[in-house]
Coordinates of C-alpha atoms and ligand atoms in Angstrom, one line a residue:
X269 CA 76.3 115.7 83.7
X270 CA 77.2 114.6 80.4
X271 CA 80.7 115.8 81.0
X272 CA 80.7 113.3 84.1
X273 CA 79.5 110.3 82.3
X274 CA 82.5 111.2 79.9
X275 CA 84.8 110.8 82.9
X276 CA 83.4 107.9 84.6
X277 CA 83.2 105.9 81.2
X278 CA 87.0 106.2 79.4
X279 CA 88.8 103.9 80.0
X280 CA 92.4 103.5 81.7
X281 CA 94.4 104.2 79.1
X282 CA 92.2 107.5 78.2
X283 CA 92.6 108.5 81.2
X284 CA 96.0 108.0 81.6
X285 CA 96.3 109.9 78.1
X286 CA 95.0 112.4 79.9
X287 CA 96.9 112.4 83.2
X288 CA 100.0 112.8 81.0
X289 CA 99.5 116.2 80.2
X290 CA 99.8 116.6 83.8
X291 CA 103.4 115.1 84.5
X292 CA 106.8 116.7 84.2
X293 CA 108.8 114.9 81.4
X294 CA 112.0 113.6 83.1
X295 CA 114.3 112.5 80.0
X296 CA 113.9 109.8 77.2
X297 CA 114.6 106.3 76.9
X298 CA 118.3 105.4 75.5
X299 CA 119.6 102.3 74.2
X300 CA 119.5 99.3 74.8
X301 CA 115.8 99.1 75.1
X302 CA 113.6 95.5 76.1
X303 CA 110.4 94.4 76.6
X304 CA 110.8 94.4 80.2
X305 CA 113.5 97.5 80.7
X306 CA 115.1 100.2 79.7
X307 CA 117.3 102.9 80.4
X308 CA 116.5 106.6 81.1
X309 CA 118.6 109.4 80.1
X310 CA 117.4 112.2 82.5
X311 CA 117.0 115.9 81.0
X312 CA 119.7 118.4 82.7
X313 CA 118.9 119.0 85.8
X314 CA 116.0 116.0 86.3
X315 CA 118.6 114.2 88.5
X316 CA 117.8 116.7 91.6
X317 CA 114.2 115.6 91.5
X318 CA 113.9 112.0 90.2
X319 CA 115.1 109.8 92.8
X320 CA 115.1 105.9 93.2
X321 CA 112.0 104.0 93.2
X322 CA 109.9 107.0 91.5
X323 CA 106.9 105.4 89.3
X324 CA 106.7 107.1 85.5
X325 CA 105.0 106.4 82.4
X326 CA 107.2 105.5 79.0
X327 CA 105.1 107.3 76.2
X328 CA 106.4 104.4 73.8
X329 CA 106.6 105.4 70.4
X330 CA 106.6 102.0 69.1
X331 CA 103.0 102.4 70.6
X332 CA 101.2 102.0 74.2
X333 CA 101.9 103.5 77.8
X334 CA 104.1 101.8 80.4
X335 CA 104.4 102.2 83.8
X336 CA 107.7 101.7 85.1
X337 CA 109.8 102.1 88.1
X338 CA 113.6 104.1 88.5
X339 CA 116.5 101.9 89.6
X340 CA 119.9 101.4 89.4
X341 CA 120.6 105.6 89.2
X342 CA 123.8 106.6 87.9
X343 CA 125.8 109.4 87.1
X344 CA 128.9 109.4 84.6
X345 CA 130.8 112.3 83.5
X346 CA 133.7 111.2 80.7
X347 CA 136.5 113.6 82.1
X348 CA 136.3 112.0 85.8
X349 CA 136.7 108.1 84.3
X350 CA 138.9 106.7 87.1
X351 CA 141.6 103.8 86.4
X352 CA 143.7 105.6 83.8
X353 CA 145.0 108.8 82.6
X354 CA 142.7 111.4 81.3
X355 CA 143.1 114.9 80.5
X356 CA 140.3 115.2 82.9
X357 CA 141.9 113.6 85.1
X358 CA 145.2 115.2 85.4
X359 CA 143.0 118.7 85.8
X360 CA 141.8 117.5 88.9
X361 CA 144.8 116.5 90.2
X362 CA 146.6 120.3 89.3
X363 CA 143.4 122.4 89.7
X364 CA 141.8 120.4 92.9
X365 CA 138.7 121.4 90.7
X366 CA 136.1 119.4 88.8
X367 CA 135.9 119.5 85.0
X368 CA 133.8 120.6 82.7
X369 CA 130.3 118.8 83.1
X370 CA 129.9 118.8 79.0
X371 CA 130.3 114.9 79.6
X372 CA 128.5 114.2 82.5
X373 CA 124.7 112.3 82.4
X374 CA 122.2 110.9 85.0
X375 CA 120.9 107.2 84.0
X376 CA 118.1 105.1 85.8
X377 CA 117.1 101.7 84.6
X378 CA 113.4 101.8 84.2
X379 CA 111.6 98.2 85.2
X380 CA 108.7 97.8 83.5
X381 CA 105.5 97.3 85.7
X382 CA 103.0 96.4 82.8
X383 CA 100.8 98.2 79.5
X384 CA 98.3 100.0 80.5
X385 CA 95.6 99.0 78.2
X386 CA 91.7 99.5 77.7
X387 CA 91.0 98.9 81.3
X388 CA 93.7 96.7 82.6
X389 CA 97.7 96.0 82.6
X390 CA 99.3 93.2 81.1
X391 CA 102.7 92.5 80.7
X392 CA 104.3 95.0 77.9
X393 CA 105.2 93.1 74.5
X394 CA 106.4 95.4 72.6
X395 CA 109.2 96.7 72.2
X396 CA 110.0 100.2 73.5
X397 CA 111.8 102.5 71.2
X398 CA 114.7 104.1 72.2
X399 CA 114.2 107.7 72.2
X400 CA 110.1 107.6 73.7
X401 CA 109.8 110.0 76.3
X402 CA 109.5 109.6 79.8
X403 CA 106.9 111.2 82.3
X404 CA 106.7 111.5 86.2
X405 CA 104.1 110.9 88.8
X406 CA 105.8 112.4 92.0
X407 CA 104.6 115.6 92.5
X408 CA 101.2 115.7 90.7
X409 CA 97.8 114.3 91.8
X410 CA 97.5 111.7 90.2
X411 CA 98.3 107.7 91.4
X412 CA 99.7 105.9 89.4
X413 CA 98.8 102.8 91.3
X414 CA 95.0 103.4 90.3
X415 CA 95.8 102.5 86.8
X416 CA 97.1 98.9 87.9
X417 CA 94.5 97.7 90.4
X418 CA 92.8 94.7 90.0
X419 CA 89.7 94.1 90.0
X420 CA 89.3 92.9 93.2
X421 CA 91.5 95.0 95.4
X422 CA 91.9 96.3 99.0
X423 CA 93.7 99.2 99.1
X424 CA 96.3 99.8 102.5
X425 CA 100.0 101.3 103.0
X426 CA 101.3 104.0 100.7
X427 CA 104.2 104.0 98.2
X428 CA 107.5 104.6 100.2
X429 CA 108.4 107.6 97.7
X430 CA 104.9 109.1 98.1
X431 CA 102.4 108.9 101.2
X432 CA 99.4 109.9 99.8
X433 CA 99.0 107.0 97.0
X434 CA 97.8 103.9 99.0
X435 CA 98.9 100.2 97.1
X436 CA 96.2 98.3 96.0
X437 CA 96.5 94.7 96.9
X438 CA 94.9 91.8 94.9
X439 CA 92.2 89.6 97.4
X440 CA 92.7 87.0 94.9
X441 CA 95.9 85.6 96.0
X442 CA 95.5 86.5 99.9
X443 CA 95.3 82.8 100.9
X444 CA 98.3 82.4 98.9
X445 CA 100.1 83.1 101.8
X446 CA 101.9 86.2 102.6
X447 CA 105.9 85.8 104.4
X448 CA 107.0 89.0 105.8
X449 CA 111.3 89.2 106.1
X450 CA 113.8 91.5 107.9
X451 CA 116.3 91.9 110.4
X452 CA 115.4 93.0 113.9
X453 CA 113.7 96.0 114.5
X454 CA 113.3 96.5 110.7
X455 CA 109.4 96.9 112.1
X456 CA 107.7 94.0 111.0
X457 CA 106.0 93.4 113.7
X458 CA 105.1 96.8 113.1
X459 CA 103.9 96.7 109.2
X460 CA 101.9 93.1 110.6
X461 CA 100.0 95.8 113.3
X462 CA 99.7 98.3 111.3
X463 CA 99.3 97.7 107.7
X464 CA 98.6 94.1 107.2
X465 CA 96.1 93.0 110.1
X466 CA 93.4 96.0 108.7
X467 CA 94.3 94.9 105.4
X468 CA 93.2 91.6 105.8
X469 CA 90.1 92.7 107.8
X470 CA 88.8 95.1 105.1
X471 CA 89.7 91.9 103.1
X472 CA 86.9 90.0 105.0
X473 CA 89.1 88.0 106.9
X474 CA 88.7 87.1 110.8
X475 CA 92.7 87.6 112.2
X476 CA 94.3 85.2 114.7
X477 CA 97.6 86.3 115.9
X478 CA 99.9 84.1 117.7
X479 CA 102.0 86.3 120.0
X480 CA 104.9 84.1 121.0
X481 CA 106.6 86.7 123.7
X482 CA 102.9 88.3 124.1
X483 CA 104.4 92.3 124.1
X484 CA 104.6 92.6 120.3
X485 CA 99.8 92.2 119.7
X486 CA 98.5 91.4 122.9
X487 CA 98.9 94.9 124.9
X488 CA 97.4 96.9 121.7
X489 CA 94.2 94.5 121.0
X490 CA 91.1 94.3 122.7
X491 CA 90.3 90.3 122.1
X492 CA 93.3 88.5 124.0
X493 CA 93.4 84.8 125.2
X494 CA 96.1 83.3 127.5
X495 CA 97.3 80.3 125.8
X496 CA 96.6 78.5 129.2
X497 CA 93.4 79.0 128.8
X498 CA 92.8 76.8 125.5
X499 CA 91.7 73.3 126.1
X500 CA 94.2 70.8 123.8
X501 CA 93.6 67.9 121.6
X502 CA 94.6 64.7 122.6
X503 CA 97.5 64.2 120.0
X504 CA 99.0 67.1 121.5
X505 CA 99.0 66.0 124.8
X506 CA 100.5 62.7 124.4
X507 CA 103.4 64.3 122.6
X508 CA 103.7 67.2 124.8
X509 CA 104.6 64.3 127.8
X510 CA 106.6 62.1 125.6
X511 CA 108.5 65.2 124.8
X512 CA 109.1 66.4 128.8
X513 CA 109.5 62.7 129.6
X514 CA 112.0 62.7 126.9
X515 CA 110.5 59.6 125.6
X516 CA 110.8 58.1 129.4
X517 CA 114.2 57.2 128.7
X518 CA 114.0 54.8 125.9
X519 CA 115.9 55.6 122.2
X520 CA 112.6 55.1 120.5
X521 CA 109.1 55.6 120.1
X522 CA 107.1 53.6 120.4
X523 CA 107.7 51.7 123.9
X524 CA 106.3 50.0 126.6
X525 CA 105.5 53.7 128.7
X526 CA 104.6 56.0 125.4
X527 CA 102.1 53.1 124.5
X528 CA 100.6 52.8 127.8
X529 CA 100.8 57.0 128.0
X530 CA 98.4 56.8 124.7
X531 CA 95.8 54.0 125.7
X532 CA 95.7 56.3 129.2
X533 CA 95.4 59.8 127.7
X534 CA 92.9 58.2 124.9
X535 CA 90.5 56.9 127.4
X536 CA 90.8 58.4 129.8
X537 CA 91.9 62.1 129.9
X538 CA 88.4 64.0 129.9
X539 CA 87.6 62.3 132.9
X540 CA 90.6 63.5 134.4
X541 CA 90.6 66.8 133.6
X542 CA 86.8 67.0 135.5
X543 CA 88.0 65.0 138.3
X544 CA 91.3 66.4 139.2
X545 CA 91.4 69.8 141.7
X546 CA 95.2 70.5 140.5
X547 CA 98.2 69.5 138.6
X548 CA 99.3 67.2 141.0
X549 CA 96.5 65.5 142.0
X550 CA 96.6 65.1 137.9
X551 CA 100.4 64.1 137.7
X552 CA 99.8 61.6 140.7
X553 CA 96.4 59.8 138.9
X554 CA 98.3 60.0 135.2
X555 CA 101.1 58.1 136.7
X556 CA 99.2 55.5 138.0
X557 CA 96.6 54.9 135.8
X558 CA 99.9 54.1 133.3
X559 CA 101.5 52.3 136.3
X560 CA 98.7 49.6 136.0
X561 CA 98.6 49.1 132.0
X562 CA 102.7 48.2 132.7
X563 CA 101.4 45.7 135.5
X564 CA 98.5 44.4 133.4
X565 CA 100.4 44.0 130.1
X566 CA 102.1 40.8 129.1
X567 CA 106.1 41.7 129.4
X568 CA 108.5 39.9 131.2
X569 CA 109.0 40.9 134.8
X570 CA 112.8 42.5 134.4
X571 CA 111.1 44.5 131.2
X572 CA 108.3 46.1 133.9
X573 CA 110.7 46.4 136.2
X574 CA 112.7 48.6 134.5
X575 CA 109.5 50.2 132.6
X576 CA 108.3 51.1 136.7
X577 CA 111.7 52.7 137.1
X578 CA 111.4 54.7 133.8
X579 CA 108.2 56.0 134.8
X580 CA 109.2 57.8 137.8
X581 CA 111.9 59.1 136.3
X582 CA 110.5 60.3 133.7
X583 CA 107.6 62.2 135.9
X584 CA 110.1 63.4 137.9
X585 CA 110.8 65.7 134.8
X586 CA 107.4 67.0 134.4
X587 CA 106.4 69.8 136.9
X588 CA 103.3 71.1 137.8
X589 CA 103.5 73.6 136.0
X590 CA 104.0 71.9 133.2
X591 CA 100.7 69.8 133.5
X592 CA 98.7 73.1 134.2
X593 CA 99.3 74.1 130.9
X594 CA 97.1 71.4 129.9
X595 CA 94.4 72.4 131.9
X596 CA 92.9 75.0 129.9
X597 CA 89.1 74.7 129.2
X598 CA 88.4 77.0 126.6
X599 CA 87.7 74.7 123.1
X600 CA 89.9 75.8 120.4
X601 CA 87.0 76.2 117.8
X602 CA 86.1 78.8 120.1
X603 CA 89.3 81.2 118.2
X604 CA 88.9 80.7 114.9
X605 CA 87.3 84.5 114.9
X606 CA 84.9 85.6 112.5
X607 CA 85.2 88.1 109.0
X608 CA 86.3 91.2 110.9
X609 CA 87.3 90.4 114.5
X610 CA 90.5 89.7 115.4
X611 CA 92.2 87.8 118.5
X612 CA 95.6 87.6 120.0
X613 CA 96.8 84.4 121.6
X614 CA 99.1 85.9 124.0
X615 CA 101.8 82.2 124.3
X616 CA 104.2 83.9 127.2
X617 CA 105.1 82.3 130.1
X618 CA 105.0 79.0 129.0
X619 CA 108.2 77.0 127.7
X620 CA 108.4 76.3 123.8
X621 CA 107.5 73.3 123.9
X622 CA 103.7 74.1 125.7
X623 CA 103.8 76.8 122.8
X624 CA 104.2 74.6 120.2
X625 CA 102.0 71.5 120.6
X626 CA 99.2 74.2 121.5
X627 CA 99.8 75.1 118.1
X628 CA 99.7 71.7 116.8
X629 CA 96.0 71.5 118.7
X630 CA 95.3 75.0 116.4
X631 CA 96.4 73.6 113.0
X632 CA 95.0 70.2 113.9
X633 CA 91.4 71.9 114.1
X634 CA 91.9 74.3 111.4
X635 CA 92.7 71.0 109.0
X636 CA 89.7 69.3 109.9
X637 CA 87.3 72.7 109.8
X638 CA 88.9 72.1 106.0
X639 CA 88.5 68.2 104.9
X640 CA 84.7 69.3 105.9
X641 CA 84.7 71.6 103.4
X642 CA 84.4 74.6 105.0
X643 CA 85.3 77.9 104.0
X644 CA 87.6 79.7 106.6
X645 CA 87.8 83.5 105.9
X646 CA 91.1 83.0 108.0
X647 CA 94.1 84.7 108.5
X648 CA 96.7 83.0 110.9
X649 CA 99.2 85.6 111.9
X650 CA 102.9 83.7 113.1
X651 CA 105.4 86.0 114.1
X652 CA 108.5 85.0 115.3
X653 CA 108.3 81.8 112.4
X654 CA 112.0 80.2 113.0
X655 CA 110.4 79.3 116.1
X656 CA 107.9 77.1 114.6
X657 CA 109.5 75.9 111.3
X658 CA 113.0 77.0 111.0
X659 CA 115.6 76.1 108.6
X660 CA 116.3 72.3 110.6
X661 CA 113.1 71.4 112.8
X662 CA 114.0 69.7 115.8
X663 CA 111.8 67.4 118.0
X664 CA 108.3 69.1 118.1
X665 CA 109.5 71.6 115.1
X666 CA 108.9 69.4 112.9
X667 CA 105.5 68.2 113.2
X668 CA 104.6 71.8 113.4
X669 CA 106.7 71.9 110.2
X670 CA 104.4 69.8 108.8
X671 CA 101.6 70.7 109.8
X672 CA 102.1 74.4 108.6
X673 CA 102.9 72.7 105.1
X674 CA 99.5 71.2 105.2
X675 CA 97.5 74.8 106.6
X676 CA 99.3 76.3 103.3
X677 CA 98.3 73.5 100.8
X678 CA 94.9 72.9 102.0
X679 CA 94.5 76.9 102.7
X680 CA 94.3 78.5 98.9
X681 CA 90.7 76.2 98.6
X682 CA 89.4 76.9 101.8
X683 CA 90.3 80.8 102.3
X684 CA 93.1 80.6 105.0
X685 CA 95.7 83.1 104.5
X686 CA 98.7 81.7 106.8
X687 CA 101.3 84.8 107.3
X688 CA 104.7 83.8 108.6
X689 CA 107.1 86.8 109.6
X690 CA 110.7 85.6 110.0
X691 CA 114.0 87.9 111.3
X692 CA 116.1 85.8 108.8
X693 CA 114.8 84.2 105.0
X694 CA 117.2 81.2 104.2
X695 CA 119.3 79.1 105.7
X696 CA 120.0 78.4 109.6
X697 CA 119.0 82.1 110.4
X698 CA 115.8 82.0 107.8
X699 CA 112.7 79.8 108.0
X700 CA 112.1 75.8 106.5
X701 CA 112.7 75.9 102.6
X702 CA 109.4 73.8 102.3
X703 CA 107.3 76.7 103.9
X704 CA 108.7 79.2 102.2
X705 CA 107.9 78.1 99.2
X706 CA 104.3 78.5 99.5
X707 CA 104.8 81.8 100.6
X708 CA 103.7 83.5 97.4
X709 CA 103.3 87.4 98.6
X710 CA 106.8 88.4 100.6
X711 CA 107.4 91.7 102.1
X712 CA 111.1 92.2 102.3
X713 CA 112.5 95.0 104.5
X714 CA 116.4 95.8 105.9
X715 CA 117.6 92.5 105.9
X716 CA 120.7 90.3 107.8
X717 CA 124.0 90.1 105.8
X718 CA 123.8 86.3 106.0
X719 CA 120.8 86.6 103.6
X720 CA 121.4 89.3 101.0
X721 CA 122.4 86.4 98.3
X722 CA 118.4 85.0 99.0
X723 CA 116.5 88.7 98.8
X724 CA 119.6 89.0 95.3
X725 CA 117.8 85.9 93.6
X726 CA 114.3 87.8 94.2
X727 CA 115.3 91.6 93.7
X728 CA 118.0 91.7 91.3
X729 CA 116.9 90.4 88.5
X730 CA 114.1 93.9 89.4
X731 CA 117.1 96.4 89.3
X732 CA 117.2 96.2 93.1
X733 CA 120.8 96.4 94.2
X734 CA 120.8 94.2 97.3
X735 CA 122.9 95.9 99.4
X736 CA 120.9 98.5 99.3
X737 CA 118.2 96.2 101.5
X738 CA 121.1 96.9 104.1
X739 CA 120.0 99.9 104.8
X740 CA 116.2 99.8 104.6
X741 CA 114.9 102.3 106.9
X742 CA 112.3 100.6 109.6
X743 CA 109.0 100.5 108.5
X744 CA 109.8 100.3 104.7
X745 CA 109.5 96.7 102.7
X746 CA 109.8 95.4 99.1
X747 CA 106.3 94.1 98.2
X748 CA 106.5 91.0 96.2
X749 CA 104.2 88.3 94.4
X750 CA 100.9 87.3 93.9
X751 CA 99.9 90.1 96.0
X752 CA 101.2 92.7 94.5
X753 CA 99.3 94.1 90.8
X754 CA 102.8 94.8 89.7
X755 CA 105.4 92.1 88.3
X756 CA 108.0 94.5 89.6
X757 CA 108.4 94.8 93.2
X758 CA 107.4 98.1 94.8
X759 CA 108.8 100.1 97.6
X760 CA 106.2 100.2 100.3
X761 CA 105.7 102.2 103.9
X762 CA 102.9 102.3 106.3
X763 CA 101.5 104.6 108.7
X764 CA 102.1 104.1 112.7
X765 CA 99.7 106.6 114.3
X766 CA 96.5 106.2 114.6
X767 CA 96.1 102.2 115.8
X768 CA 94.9 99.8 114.4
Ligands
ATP221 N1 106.2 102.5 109.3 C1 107.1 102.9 110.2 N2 107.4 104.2 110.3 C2 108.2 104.6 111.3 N3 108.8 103.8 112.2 C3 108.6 102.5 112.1 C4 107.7 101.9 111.1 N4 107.6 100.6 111.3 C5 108.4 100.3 112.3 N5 109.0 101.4 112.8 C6 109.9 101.5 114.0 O1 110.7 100.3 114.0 C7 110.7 99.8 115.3 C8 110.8 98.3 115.3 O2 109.6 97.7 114.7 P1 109.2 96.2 115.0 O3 109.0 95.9 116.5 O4 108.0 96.0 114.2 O5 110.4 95.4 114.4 P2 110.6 93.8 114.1 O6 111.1 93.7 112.7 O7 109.3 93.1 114.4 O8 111.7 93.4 115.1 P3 111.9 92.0 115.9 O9 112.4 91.0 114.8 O10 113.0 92.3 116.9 O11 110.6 91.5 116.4 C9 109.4 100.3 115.9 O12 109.5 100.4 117.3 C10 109.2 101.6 115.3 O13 109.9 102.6 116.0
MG222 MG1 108.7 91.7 115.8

């Protein structure tokens, strides 16, 4: 008993005293030493086990234990220097043999995740000395990732060198706003099902997805709504028509038919909706309930004339079809899900622009739920983000643009966690520079060529070589930010069996 009480009551770095009697020692630290990294010198032999990405402990003699990760693993061996002559290399070239490996060595640049002190980690300010030596967790029991949790953590996913140490991730900065990055089928679509919708549940968060083809949520979750279904706002549906009616024909708005479009739709559009048996019983009473504003206004006869002509033009560009979609009945408060449910909006077969201004209708509520104070306990899930915010908005884009600005502002007070998941990160291939910046948690897996100089300015200065996010096999990501307990980035996979 009292040998239990021992346990439960020493602190971190006890413990991790402790745990260190458990690890292999892989090598020592060389020169040049930081507060931030250092390089590892790897005992003969070490190089076969200690790969890339491996989490070990830096016993520094200078004083204090640091967790660090391996990068940037080398291997030099002075007799096979390339570019000049060598007696080495002229050996190779007689013999067809290697050398002697009397000058060969293994190096990995450790990145420092943090001190582990009493019974937290901060950010190591000391010094490490070269020549402290170097311990590693792969292969023993122990987590390493226990002795950086927060205190308020969920813990979900595993380390990508090691599946049976899950990551713990801080709730603190969840409405921060998470971004998830990579190339097609890099799977993370996958890691959203599968790692960070159960997350966010444990988290105490209600999850609303937005599935914008409906195959990548809505066949694998129970709660599914047709986006035809959901009853819009009245903003939306006046810019929905202005947008099919391309503005009627006129350069600008505001005009003569967009006005009389708004007075119509404000006034009159619940009534509508009750009254009308179909979409074109609604085109036909829209079109001339706007057809006697133009007569009853005060323009000059040529200006209605032409305003007449405009009209039916522009309805001749709105189907049926396209009016149906504003149909639905269901209230849109009705999806903002409670702590531990989660719901897919399945948005196929409708065109983009029905998908976005029903998403407009979304944020709009969502905003006002928050100037009323209320606390959300939110996620919004958007996959497939350039569609909604990319790099240029065009037409509807970018009031959605804005309006997913404004969800990430007001969203850190009022417990929304907005997660946007994007094939590209910067320019035209990524998402809106504006967005991404509030972004603060980013999970980067195999990305495109066209953005390896973005993921550099994020990894590199970590020890990450960037091409090597080339090659990311599916399913593993780079955790980054607020998120993530560690200042240095970690390697992270998830498991797919199971469901959700
Ligand atoms: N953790 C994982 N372990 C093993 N395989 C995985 C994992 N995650 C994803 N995959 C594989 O990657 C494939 C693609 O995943 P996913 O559909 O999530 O990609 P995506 O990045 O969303 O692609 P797109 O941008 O085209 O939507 C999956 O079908 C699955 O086979
Ligand atoms: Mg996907």
């Amino acid at each position: 008993m009292i040998g239990l009480m021992n346990v439960e009551t020493k602190s971190r770095e006890d413990r991790l005293r402790t745990v260190l009697n458990n690890l292999s020692l892989i090598g020592i630290t060389g020169s040049t030493t930081s507060t931030t990294e250092a390089p590892l010198i790897l005992i003969e032999g070490k190089e076969k086990e200690v790969r890339e990405e491996d989490i070990v402990v830096i016993e520094n003699k200078n004083g204090g234990l640091i967790l660090a990760v391996c990068r940037k693993g080398t291997g030099i061996n002075e007799n096979l220097k390339v570019g000049g002559y060598s007696p080495g290399i002229a050996y190779v070239r007689s013999t067809g043999k290697a050398p002697s490996t009397a000058k060969e060595a293994y190096h990995f640049i450790l990145s420092f995740i943090g001190m582990v002190e009493d019974d937290s980690l901060r950010a190591n300010d000391v010094i490490v000395a070269p020549g402290s030596p170097v311990y590693v967790f792969r292969g023993s029991k122990n987590n390493p990732l226990e002795f950086m949790r927060p205190d308020d953590c969920v813990f979900g996913g595993f380390l990508a060198r090691e599946k049976n140490w899950p990551i713990p991730f801080d709730k603190r900065f969840i409405p921060y706003h998470i971004g998830v990055f990579g190339a097609t089928g890099s799977g993370k679509s996958f890691l959203a099902r599968y790692l960070l919708i159960p997350l966010l549940k444990r988290a105490g968060y209600g999850v609303l997805v937005l599935d914008w083809a409906g195959v990548d949520y809505a066949p694998y979750f129970e709660e599914v709504v047709s986006i035809s279904d959901v009853k819009r706002d009245l903003d939306s549906v006046i810019s929905y028509i202005i947008e099919k009616t391309r503005r009627f024909g006129y350069r600008q708005e505001p005009n003569i038919l967009t006005e009389a479009l708004e007075e119509v739709i404000t006034e009159s559009w619940s009534q509508l909706l009750d009254a009308c048996d179909g979409p074109e019983e609604l085109k036909d009473r829209l079109k001339e309930l706007i057809s006697r504003k133009i007569e009853g206004s005060e323009l000059l006869d040529r200006y209605k004339r032409t305003a007449f002509i405009r009209l039916e033009r522009g309805f001749q560009k709105i189907s049926p079809d396209d009016l149906r979609e504003l149909m639905g009945k269901k209230d849109v408060k009705e999806l903002i899900v409670q702590p531990g449910r989660v719901l897919v909006v399945d948005m196929h077969g409708v065109g983009d622009e029905e998908k976005l201004s029903f998403f407009l209708t979304l944020a709009e509520h969502i905003i006002s739920r928050m100037h009323k104070k209320e606390e959300l306990n939110l996620a919004l899930i958007i996959d497939e983000g350039p569609q909604y915010c990319p790099f240029e908005p065009r037409g509807l884009q970018s009031k959605v643009t804005d309006k997913i600005k404004d969800l990430c502002a007001m969203g850190r007070k009022h417990k929304l966690c907005v997660v946007l998941i994007s094939q590209g990160i910067a320019g035209e291939i990524g998402i809106n520079a504006a967005v991404r910046r509030n972004l603060n948690t980013q999970f980067i897996g195999q990305i495109h060529p066209l953005d390896i100089e973005e993921a550099s300015k994020r990894l590199s200065p970590y020890g990450i070589k960037p091409e090597g996010l080339l090659y990311l096999e599916p399913g593993k990501f780079y955790f980054v930010g607020k998120m993530n307990p560690s200042p240095t980035p970690l390697l992270i996979s998830f498991g797919i069996k199971g469901g959700e």
